[in-house]
Amino acid sequence: SNSSAASDVYKRQIQIHGGEIEEGMLKEFFKKWNFSDMQFVILETFKEITFGTDFNKNKIGAELIERIRIFGNSGDLDLRRNNHKFIWRYIGKNNLPEGIDSENFWEKYPDIKFFVEEKEALLWGKYDINRKLWHDDRVARAKLYYPVNGNPEMVKICYKTFSERGCISFVWFTKIKGGN
């Protein structure tokens, strides 16, 4: 759908931070975060990409993670592998946890004003009620599973874009929901 709510965002209305951490510090890093109202997870390992809810910080070894994104209405924490480190960035409403080294975007760019739009995009697949699974011929071998209630025909990811002079600088995923 093209319906979008738009507004301007200035310094201090949202938190934007980033940094890097050693692979071996990943569990400690996650323990410091408050993931309330950040219930969705997209986890990319060497083998697969999975969509889920309620991120369990101890479920998977850091060495298997290529990228992980934990998000919801209060924020979006995105980590991607770079050799034996993870580059991370957070955008959201929550203050950064104690004891996390980061660069604060607003300290470097205090005068930037973002144009914010709320958008939705369809995810792969349709629900096959007979086989009780999500399926898409274009990614036939992928195990599609989405954390949505009931059996909606399709699934959407909701997100906000933060643009400056027409160029998108940041994307904040807010939720995954069923749609038609």
Coordinates of N, CA, C and O in Angstrom, one line a residue:
S1 N 0.8 -1.2 0.0 CA 0.0 0.0 0.0 C 0.9 1.2 0.0 O 2.0 1.2 0.5
N2 N 0.4 2.3 -0.5 CA 1.1 3.5 -0.6 C 0.8 4.5 0.5 O 1.3 5.6 0.6
S3 N -0.1 4.1 1.4 CA -0.4 5.0 2.5 C 0.8 5.1 3.4 O 1.4 4.2 3.8
S4 N 1.1 6.3 3.7 CA 2.3 6.5 4.6 C 2.1 7.8 5.4 O 1.5 8.8 5.0
A5 N 2.4 7.7 6.7 CA 2.4 8.8 7.6 C 3.8 9.4 7.5 O 4.8 8.7 7.6
A6 N 3.9 10.7 7.4 CA 5.2 11.3 7.3 C 5.4 12.4 8.4 O 4.4 13.1 8.8
S7 N 6.6 12.6 8.8 CA 6.9 13.7 9.8 C 8.4 14.0 9.7 O 9.2 13.3 9.1
D8 N 8.8 15.1 10.4 CA 10.2 15.4 10.5 C 10.7 15.0 11.9 O 10.0 15.1 12.9
V9 N 12.0 14.5 11.9 CA 12.6 14.1 13.1 C 13.9 14.9 13.3 O 14.7 15.0 12.4
Y10 N 14.1 15.5 14.5 CA 15.3 16.2 14.8 C 16.1 15.5 15.9 O 15.6 14.6 16.5
K11 N 17.2 16.1 16.1 CA 18.1 15.6 17.2 C 17.4 15.4 18.5 O 16.5 16.2 18.8
R12 N 17.7 14.3 19.2 CA 17.1 14.0 20.5 C 15.7 13.4 20.5 O 15.2 13.0 21.5
Q13 N 15.1 13.3 19.3 CA 13.7 12.7 19.3 C 13.9 11.2 19.2 O 13.0 10.5 19.6
I14 N 15.0 10.7 18.6 CA 15.3 9.3 18.5 C 16.7 9.1 18.8 O 17.5 10.0 18.6
Q15 N 17.1 7.9 19.3 CA 18.5 7.6 19.5 C 19.0 6.9 18.2 O 18.3 6.1 17.6
I16 N 20.2 7.3 17.8 CA 20.9 6.6 16.7 C 22.4 6.4 17.2 O 23.1 7.4 17.4
H17 N 22.7 5.1 17.3 CA 24.1 4.8 17.8 C 24.6 3.7 16.9 O 23.9 2.9 16.3
G18 N 25.9 3.5 17.0 CA 26.6 2.4 16.3 C 27.9 2.1 16.8 O 28.5 2.9 17.6
G19 N 28.5 1.0 16.4 CA 29.8 0.6 16.9 C 30.2 -0.7 16.4 O 29.6 -1.3 15.5
E20 N 31.2 -1.3 17.0 CA 31.6 -2.7 16.7 C 32.0 -3.4 18.0 O 32.4 -2.8 18.9
I21 N 31.7 -4.7 17.9 CA 32.1 -5.6 19.1 C 32.8 -6.8 18.6 O 32.5 -7.3 17.5
E22 N 33.6 -7.4 19.4 CA 34.2 -8.7 19.1 C 33.2 -9.8 19.1 O 32.3 -9.8 20.0
E23 N 33.4 -10.8 18.3 CA 32.5 -11.9 18.2 C 32.3 -12.6 19.6 O 31.2 -12.9 20.0
G24 N 33.4 -12.7 20.4 CA 33.3 -13.3 21.7 C 32.5 -12.5 22.7 O 32.2 -13.1 23.8
M25 N 32.3 -11.3 22.4 CA 31.5 -10.4 23.4 C 30.0 -10.3 23.1 O 29.3 -9.6 23.7
L26 N 29.6 -11.1 22.1 CA 28.2 -10.9 21.6 C 27.2 -11.2 22.7 O 26.2 -10.4 22.9
K27 N 27.4 -12.3 23.4 CA 26.4 -12.7 24.5 C 26.3 -11.6 25.5 O 25.2 -11.2 26.0
E28 N 27.5 -11.1 25.9 CA 27.5 -10.0 26.9 C 26.8 -8.8 26.4 O 26.1 -8.1 27.2
F29 N 27.1 -8.5 25.2 CA 26.4 -7.3 24.5 C 24.9 -7.4 24.6 O 24.2 -6.5 25.0
F30 N 24.4 -8.6 24.2 CA 22.9 -8.8 24.2 C 22.3 -8.7 25.6 O 21.2 -8.2 25.8
K31 N 23.1 -9.2 26.6 CA 22.5 -9.2 28.0 C 22.3 -7.8 28.5 O 21.4 -7.6 29.3
K32 N 23.0 -6.8 28.0 CA 22.8 -5.5 28.4 C 21.6 -4.8 27.9 O 21.1 -3.8 28.5
W33 N 21.0 -5.3 26.8 CA 19.9 -4.6 26.1 C 18.6 -4.9 26.8 O 18.4 -6.0 27.2
N34 N 17.7 -4.0 26.7 CA 16.3 -4.2 27.1 C 15.5 -4.4 25.7 O 15.4 -3.4 25.0
F35 N 15.1 -5.6 25.5 CA 14.4 -5.8 24.2 C 12.8 -5.8 24.4 O 12.1 -6.3 23.5
S36 N 12.3 -5.1 25.4 CA 10.9 -5.0 25.5 C 10.4 -4.2 24.4 O 11.0 -3.1 24.0
D37 N 9.3 -4.6 23.8 CA 8.7 -4.0 22.6 C 9.7 -4.0 21.4 O 9.6 -3.2 20.5
M38 N 10.6 -5.0 21.4 CA 11.4 -5.3 20.2 C 11.4 -6.8 20.1 O 12.3 -7.5 20.3
Q39 N 10.2 -7.3 19.8 CA 9.9 -8.8 19.8 C 10.2 -9.5 18.6 O 10.2 -10.8 18.6
F40 N 10.5 -8.8 17.5 CA 10.7 -9.5 16.2 C 12.2 -9.7 16.0 O 13.0 -8.9 16.3
V41 N 12.6 -10.9 15.3 CA 14.0 -11.2 15.0 C 14.1 -11.7 13.6 O 13.3 -12.6 13.2
I42 N 15.1 -11.2 12.9 CA 15.5 -11.8 11.6 C 16.9 -12.3 11.8 O 17.8 -11.5 12.1
L43 N 17.1 -13.6 11.7 CA 18.5 -14.2 12.0 C 19.0 -14.8 10.7 O 18.4 -15.7 10.1
E44 N 20.2 -14.3 10.3 CA 20.8 -14.9 9.1 C 22.1 -15.6 9.6 O 22.9 -15.1 10.2
T45 N 22.1 -16.9 9.3 CA 23.3 -17.8 9.5 C 23.9 -18.1 8.2 O 23.4 -17.8 7.1
F46 N 25.0 -19.0 8.2 CA 25.6 -19.4 7.0 C 24.6 -20.2 6.1 O 24.7 -20.3 4.9
K47 N 23.7 -20.9 6.8 CA 22.7 -21.8 6.1 C 21.4 -21.2 5.7 O 20.8 -21.6 4.7
E48 N 20.9 -20.3 6.6 CA 19.5 -19.9 6.3 C 19.2 -18.5 7.0 O 19.9 -18.0 7.8
I49 N 18.0 -18.0 6.6 CA 17.5 -16.8 7.2 C 16.2 -17.2 7.9 O 15.3 -17.9 7.3
T50 N 16.0 -16.9 9.2 CA 14.8 -17.3 9.9 C 14.1 -16.0 10.5 O 14.8 -15.1 10.9
F51 N 12.8 -16.0 10.5 CA 12.0 -14.9 11.1 C 11.4 -15.5 12.4 O 10.9 -16.6 12.4
G52 N 11.4 -14.7 13.5 CA 10.9 -15.2 14.7 C 10.5 -14.1 15.6 O 10.5 -12.9 15.3
T53 N 10.2 -14.5 16.9 CA 9.8 -13.5 17.9 C 10.6 -14.0 19.2 O 11.1 -15.1 19.3
D54 N 10.6 -13.0 20.1 CA 11.2 -13.3 21.4 C 12.6 -13.8 21.3 O 12.8 -15.0 21.6
F55 N 13.5 -13.0 20.9 CA 14.9 -13.4 20.8 C 15.5 -14.0 22.0 O 15.4 -13.4 23.1
N56 N 16.0 -15.3 21.9 CA 16.6 -15.9 23.0 C 18.1 -15.7 22.8 O 18.7 -16.3 21.9
K57 N 18.7 -15.0 23.8 CA 20.1 -14.5 23.6 C 21.1 -15.7 23.7 O 22.2 -15.5 23.3
N58 N 20.7 -16.9 24.1 CA 21.7 -17.9 24.3 C 21.5 -19.1 23.3 O 22.1 -20.1 23.4
K59 N 20.5 -18.9 22.4 CA 20.1 -20.0 21.5 C 21.1 -20.4 20.5 O 21.3 -21.5 20.1
I60 N 21.9 -19.4 20.0 CA 22.7 -19.7 18.8 C 24.1 -19.1 19.1 O 24.3 -18.1 19.7
G61 N 25.1 -19.9 18.6 CA 26.5 -19.5 18.8 C 26.8 -18.3 17.9 O 26.4 -18.3 16.8
A62 N 27.6 -17.4 18.5 CA 28.0 -16.1 17.7 C 28.7 -16.5 16.4 O 28.6 -15.8 15.4
E63 N 29.4 -17.6 16.4 CA 30.2 -17.9 15.3 C 29.4 -18.3 14.1 O 29.8 -18.3 12.9
L64 N 28.1 -18.7 14.3 CA 27.2 -19.0 13.2 C 26.4 -17.8 12.6 O 25.9 -17.9 11.5
I65 N 26.4 -16.7 13.3 CA 25.6 -15.6 12.9 C 26.3 -14.8 11.9 O 27.5 -14.4 12.0
E66 N 25.6 -14.5 10.8 CA 26.1 -13.6 9.7 C 25.5 -12.2 10.0 O 26.2 -11.2 9.8
R67 N 24.2 -12.2 10.3 CA 23.5 -10.9 10.6 C 22.3 -11.3 11.5 O 21.7 -12.3 11.3
I68 N 22.0 -10.3 12.3 CA 20.8 -10.5 13.2 C 20.2 -9.1 13.4 O 20.9 -8.1 13.5
R69 N 18.9 -9.1 13.3 CA 18.1 -7.8 13.4 C 17.0 -8.1 14.4 O 16.2 -8.9 14.2
I70 N 17.0 -7.3 15.5 CA 16.0 -7.4 16.6 C 15.3 -6.1 16.6 O 15.9 -5.0 16.7
F71 N 13.9 -6.2 16.4 CA 13.2 -4.9 16.2 C 11.8 -5.0 16.7 O 11.2 -6.0 17.0
G72 N 11.2 -3.8 16.8 CA 9.8 -3.6 17.2 C 9.5 -2.1 17.3 O 10.2 -1.3 16.8
N73 N 8.4 -1.8 18.0 CA 8.0 -0.4 18.1 C 9.0 0.5 18.9 O 9.0 1.7 18.7
S74 N 9.8 -0.1 19.8 CA 10.7 0.8 20.5 C 12.1 0.9 19.9 O 12.9 1.7 20.3
G75 N 12.4 0.1 18.9 CA 13.7 0.2 18.3 C 14.1 -0.9 17.3 O 13.4 -1.9 17.2
D76 N 15.3 -0.7 16.7 CA 15.8 -1.7 15.7 C 17.3 -1.8 15.9 O 18.0 -0.8 15.7
L77 N 17.7 -2.9 16.3 CA 19.2 -3.2 16.5 C 19.6 -4.2 15.4 O 19.1 -5.3 15.3
D78 N 20.6 -3.7 14.6 CA 21.0 -4.5 13.5 C 22.5 -4.7 13.6 O 23.3 -3.8 13.8
L79 N 22.9 -6.0 13.6 CA 24.3 -6.4 13.7 C 24.7 -7.2 12.4 O 23.9 -8.1 12.1
R80 N 25.8 -6.9 11.8 CA 26.3 -7.7 10.7 C 27.8 -8.1 10.9 O 28.5 -7.2 11.4
R81 N 28.1 -9.3 10.5 CA 29.5 -9.8 10.7 C 30.5 -9.1 9.8 O 30.2 -8.7 8.7
N82 N 31.6 -8.8 10.4 CA 32.8 -8.3 9.6 C 34.0 -9.1 10.2 O 34.5 -8.7 11.2
N83 N 34.3 -10.2 9.5 CA 35.4 -11.1 10.0 C 35.0 -11.6 11.4 O 34.0 -12.2 11.6
H84 N 35.8 -11.3 12.5 CA 35.5 -11.8 13.8 C 34.9 -10.7 14.7 O 35.0 -10.8 15.9
K85 N 34.3 -9.7 14.0 CA 33.7 -8.6 14.7 C 32.3 -8.5 14.2 O 32.0 -9.0 13.1
F86 N 31.4 -7.8 14.9 CA 30.1 -7.4 14.4 C 30.0 -5.9 14.4 O 30.3 -5.2 15.4
I87 N 29.6 -5.3 13.3 CA 29.3 -3.9 13.2 C 27.8 -3.8 13.5 O 27.0 -4.5 13.0
W88 N 27.5 -2.9 14.4 CA 26.1 -2.7 14.8 C 25.6 -1.3 14.7 O 26.4 -0.4 14.8
R89 N 24.3 -1.2 14.6 CA 23.7 0.1 14.7 C 22.3 0.0 15.3 O 21.6 -1.0 15.1
Y90 N 21.9 1.0 16.1 CA 20.6 1.0 16.8 C 19.9 2.3 16.4 O 20.6 3.4 16.4
I91 N 18.7 2.2 16.1 CA 17.8 3.4 16.0 C 16.5 3.1 16.7 O 16.0 2.0 16.6
G92 N 16.1 4.0 17.6 CA 14.9 3.8 18.3 C 14.7 4.8 19.5 O 15.4 5.8 19.6
K93 N 13.7 4.4 20.3 CA 13.3 5.3 21.4 C 14.1 5.1 22.7 O 14.2 5.9 23.5
N94 N 14.6 3.9 22.9 CA 15.3 3.5 24.1 C 16.6 4.1 24.2 O 17.4 4.3 23.3
N95 N 17.0 4.5 25.5 CA 18.4 5.0 25.7 C 19.3 3.8 25.6 O 18.9 2.7 25.8
L96 N 20.5 4.1 25.2 CA 21.5 3.1 25.1 C 21.8 2.5 26.5 O 21.9 3.2 27.4
P97 N 22.0 1.1 26.6 CA 22.3 0.5 27.8 C 23.6 1.0 28.4 O 24.5 1.4 27.7
E98 N 23.8 0.9 29.7 CA 25.0 1.2 30.4 C 26.1 0.3 29.9 O 25.9 -0.8 29.6
G99 N 27.3 0.9 29.8 CA 28.5 0.1 29.5 C 28.6 -0.4 28.0 O 29.4 -1.3 27.7
I100 N 28.0 0.3 27.1 CA 28.1 0.0 25.7 C 28.8 1.1 25.0 O 28.4 2.2 25.1
D101 N 30.0 0.8 24.4 CA 30.7 1.8 23.7 C 30.1 2.0 22.4 O 29.8 1.1 21.6
S102 N 29.8 3.3 22.0 CA 29.2 3.6 20.7 C 29.5 4.9 20.3 O 30.0 5.8 21.0
E103 N 29.3 5.1 19.0 CA 29.3 6.5 18.4 C 27.9 7.0 18.4 O 27.0 6.2 17.9
N104 N 27.6 8.2 18.8 CA 26.3 8.8 18.8 C 26.2 9.6 17.5 O 27.0 10.6 17.3
F105 N 25.3 9.2 16.7 CA 25.1 9.9 15.4 C 24.9 11.4 15.6 O 25.4 12.2 14.8
W106 N 24.1 11.8 16.6 CA 23.7 13.2 16.8 C 24.9 14.0 17.2 O 24.9 15.2 17.0
E107 N 25.9 13.4 17.8 CA 27.1 14.2 18.2 C 27.9 14.6 17.0 O 28.5 15.6 16.9
K108 N 27.9 13.7 16.0 CA 28.6 14.0 14.8 C 27.9 14.9 13.8 O 28.4 15.7 13.1
Y109 N 26.5 14.7 13.8 CA 25.7 15.5 12.9 C 24.5 16.1 13.6 O 23.3 15.7 13.4
P110 N 24.8 17.1 14.4 CA 23.7 17.6 15.3 C 22.6 18.4 14.5 O 21.5 18.6 15.1
D111 N 22.9 18.9 13.3 CA 21.9 19.7 12.6 C 21.1 19.0 11.6 O 20.3 19.7 10.9
I112 N 21.3 17.7 11.4 CA 20.5 17.0 10.4 C 19.0 16.9 10.9 O 18.7 16.7 12.0
K113 N 18.2 17.1 9.9 CA 16.7 16.9 10.1 C 16.3 15.8 9.1 O 16.6 15.8 7.9
F114 N 15.7 14.7 9.7 CA 15.2 13.6 8.8 C 13.7 13.8 8.5 O 12.9 14.2 9.3
F115 N 13.4 13.4 7.3 CA 12.0 13.2 6.9 C 11.7 11.8 7.1 O 12.3 10.9 6.6
V116 N 10.6 11.5 7.9 CA 10.3 10.1 8.3 C 9.0 9.7 7.6 O 8.0 10.4 7.6
E117 N 9.0 8.5 7.0 CA 7.8 7.9 6.4 C 7.6 6.5 6.9 O 8.6 5.8 7.1
E118 N 6.3 6.2 7.2 CA 6.0 4.8 7.6 C 5.5 4.0 6.4 O 4.7 4.5 5.6
K119 N 6.1 2.8 6.2 CA 5.8 2.1 5.0 C 5.6 0.6 5.3 O 5.9 0.2 6.4
E120 N 5.2 -0.2 4.3 CA 5.0 -1.6 4.4 C 5.5 -2.3 3.1 O 5.4 -1.6 2.0
A121 N 6.0 -3.5 3.2 CA 6.4 -4.2 2.1 C 6.0 -5.7 2.2 O 6.0 -6.2 3.4
L122 N 5.6 -6.3 1.2 CA 5.2 -7.8 1.2 C 6.5 -8.6 1.3 O 7.5 -8.4 0.7
L123 N 6.4 -9.7 2.2 CA 7.5 -10.6 2.2 C 7.2 -11.8 1.3 O 6.1 -11.9 0.8
W124 N 8.1 -12.7 1.1 CA 8.0 -13.8 0.2 C 6.9 -14.7 0.6 O 6.7 -15.0 1.8
G125 N 6.2 -15.3 -0.4 CA 5.3 -16.4 -0.1 C 3.8 -16.1 0.1 O 3.4 -15.0 0.5
K126 N 3.1 -17.2 -0.1 CA 1.6 -17.2 0.3 C 1.4 -18.4 1.2 O 2.1 -19.4 1.0
Y127 N 0.4 -18.3 2.0 CA 0.1 -19.5 2.9 C -0.7 -20.5 2.2 O -1.7 -20.3 1.6
D128 N -0.1 -21.8 2.2 CA -0.8 -22.9 1.5 C -1.6 -23.6 2.7 O -1.0 -24.3 3.5
I129 N -2.9 -23.5 2.7 CA -3.7 -24.0 3.8 C -3.7 -25.5 3.8 O -3.7 -26.1 4.9
N130 N -3.6 -26.2 2.7 CA -3.5 -27.7 2.6 C -2.2 -28.2 3.2 O -2.3 -29.2 3.9
R131 N -1.1 -27.6 2.8 CA 0.2 -28.1 3.3 C 0.6 -27.4 4.6 O 1.6 -27.8 5.2
K132 N -0.2 -26.4 5.0 CA 0.1 -25.7 6.3 C 1.5 -25.1 6.3 O 2.2 -25.3 7.3
L133 N 1.8 -24.5 5.2 CA 3.1 -23.8 5.2 C 3.1 -22.7 4.2 O 2.3 -22.5 3.4
W134 N 4.1 -21.8 4.4 CA 4.3 -20.7 3.5 C 5.2 -21.2 2.3 O 6.1 -22.0 2.5
H135 N 4.8 -20.8 1.1 CA 5.5 -21.3 0.0 C 5.6 -20.2 -1.1 O 4.7 -19.4 -1.3
D136 N 6.7 -20.2 -1.8 CA 6.9 -19.4 -3.0 C 7.8 -20.1 -3.9 O 8.9 -20.5 -3.6
D137 N 7.4 -20.3 -5.2 CA 8.2 -21.0 -6.2 C 9.5 -20.4 -6.4 O 10.5 -21.0 -6.8
R138 N 9.6 -19.0 -6.3 CA 10.9 -18.3 -6.5 C 12.0 -18.7 -5.5 O 13.1 -18.6 -5.8
V139 N 11.5 -19.1 -4.3 CA 12.5 -19.6 -3.3 C 12.0 -20.9 -2.7 O 11.8 -21.1 -1.5
A140 N 11.8 -21.8 -3.6 CA 11.1 -23.1 -3.3 C 11.7 -23.9 -2.2 O 11.0 -24.5 -1.4
R141 N 13.0 -23.8 -2.0 CA 13.7 -24.6 -1.0 C 13.8 -23.9 0.3 O 14.1 -24.5 1.3
A142 N 13.5 -22.6 0.3 CA 13.6 -21.9 1.6 C 12.4 -22.3 2.5 O 11.3 -22.5 2.0
K143 N 12.8 -22.5 3.8 CA 11.7 -22.8 4.7 C 11.2 -21.4 5.2 O 11.8 -20.8 6.0
L144 N 10.0 -21.1 4.7 CA 9.4 -19.8 5.1 C 8.5 -20.0 6.3 O 7.6 -20.8 6.3
Y145 N 8.8 -19.2 7.3 CA 8.0 -19.2 8.5 C 7.9 -17.8 9.0 O 9.0 -17.1 9.1
Y146 N 6.7 -17.3 9.3 CA 6.6 -16.0 9.8 C 5.8 -15.9 11.1 O 4.9 -16.7 11.3
P147 N 6.3 -15.1 12.0 CA 5.6 -15.0 13.3 C 4.3 -14.2 13.3 O 4.3 -13.1 13.8
V148 N 3.3 -14.7 12.6 CA 2.0 -14.1 12.5 C 0.9 -15.0 13.0 O 1.0 -16.2 12.9
N149 N -0.1 -14.4 13.6 CA -1.2 -15.3 14.1 C -2.2 -15.6 13.0 O -2.4 -14.8 12.1
G150 N -2.8 -16.8 13.1 CA -3.8 -17.2 12.1 C -3.1 -17.5 10.8 O -1.9 -17.8 10.8
N151 N -3.8 -17.6 9.7 CA -3.3 -17.9 8.4 C -3.6 -16.8 7.4 O -4.3 -17.0 6.5
P152 N -3.0 -15.6 7.6 CA -3.2 -14.6 6.6 C -2.7 -15.0 5.2 O -1.8 -15.8 5.2
E153 N -3.3 -14.4 4.2 CA -2.9 -14.8 2.9 C -1.4 -14.4 2.6 O -0.7 -15.1 1.9
M154 N -1.0 -13.3 3.1 CA 0.4 -12.8 2.9 C 0.9 -12.1 4.1 O 0.2 -11.9 5.1
V155 N 2.2 -11.8 4.1 CA 2.8 -11.2 5.3 C 3.6 -10.0 4.9 O 4.2 -9.9 3.8
K156 N 3.5 -9.0 5.7 CA 4.1 -7.7 5.4 C 5.1 -7.3 6.5 O 4.9 -7.7 7.7
I157 N 6.2 -6.6 6.2 CA 7.1 -6.0 7.1 C 6.8 -4.5 7.1 O 6.6 -3.9 6.1
C158 N 6.6 -4.0 8.3 CA 6.4 -2.6 8.5 C 7.7 -1.9 8.9 O 8.5 -2.4 9.7
Y159 N 7.9 -0.7 8.4 CA 9.2 0.0 8.6 C 9.0 1.5 8.5 O 8.1 2.0 7.9
K160 N 10.0 2.2 9.0 CA 10.1 3.7 8.9 C 11.4 4.0 8.1 O 12.4 3.4 8.4
T161 N 11.3 4.9 7.2 CA 12.5 5.4 6.5 C 12.8 6.8 7.0 O 11.9 7.6 7.3
F162 N 14.1 7.0 7.2 CA 14.6 8.3 7.7 C 15.4 8.9 6.5 O 16.5 8.4 6.2
S163 N 14.9 9.9 5.9 CA 15.6 10.5 4.7 C 16.1 11.9 4.9 O 15.5 12.7 5.7
E164 N 17.2 12.2 4.2 CA 17.7 13.5 4.3 C 17.9 14.0 2.8 O 18.5 13.3 2.0
R165 N 17.2 15.0 2.4 CA 17.3 15.6 1.1 C 16.9 14.5 0.0 O 17.6 14.3 -1.0
G166 N 16.0 13.6 0.3 CA 15.5 12.6 -0.6 C 16.3 11.3 -0.6 O 15.9 10.4 -1.3
C167 N 17.3 11.2 0.2 CA 18.1 10.0 0.3 C 17.9 9.3 1.6 O 18.0 9.9 2.7
I168 N 17.6 8.0 1.6 CA 17.3 7.3 2.8 C 18.6 7.0 3.5 O 19.5 6.5 3.0
S169 N 18.7 7.5 4.8 CA 19.8 7.3 5.6 C 19.7 6.1 6.5 O 20.6 5.3 6.8
F170 N 18.5 5.9 7.1 CA 18.2 4.8 8.0 C 16.9 4.1 7.7 O 15.9 4.8 7.3
V171 N 16.8 2.8 8.1 CA 15.5 2.1 8.0 C 15.3 1.4 9.4 O 16.2 0.8 9.8
W172 N 14.1 1.7 10.0 CA 13.8 1.1 11.3 C 12.6 0.1 11.0 O 11.5 0.6 10.7
F173 N 12.9 -1.2 11.1 CA 11.8 -2.2 11.0 C 11.0 -2.1 12.3 O 11.6 -2.1 13.4
T174 N 9.7 -2.1 12.2 CA 8.8 -2.0 13.4 C 8.0 -3.2 13.7 O 7.8 -3.6 14.8
K175 N 7.5 -3.9 12.6 CA 6.8 -5.2 12.9 C 6.6 -6.0 11.7 O 6.8 -5.6 10.6
I176 N 6.2 -7.3 11.9 CA 5.8 -8.2 10.9 C 4.3 -8.5 11.1 O 4.0 -8.8 12.3
K177 N 3.5 -8.4 10.1 CA 2.1 -8.6 10.3 C 1.4 -9.3 9.1 O 2.0 -9.2 8.0
G178 N 0.3 -10.0 9.4 CA -0.4 -10.6 8.3 C -1.2 -9.6 7.5 O -1.5 -8.5 8.0
G179 N -1.4 -9.9 6.2 CA -2.2 -9.0 5.4 C -2.8 -9.8 4.2 O -2.6 -11.0 4.1
N180 N -3.5 -9.1 3.4 CA -4.2 -9.7 2.2 C -3.8 -9.0 1.0 O -3.4 -7.9 0.9

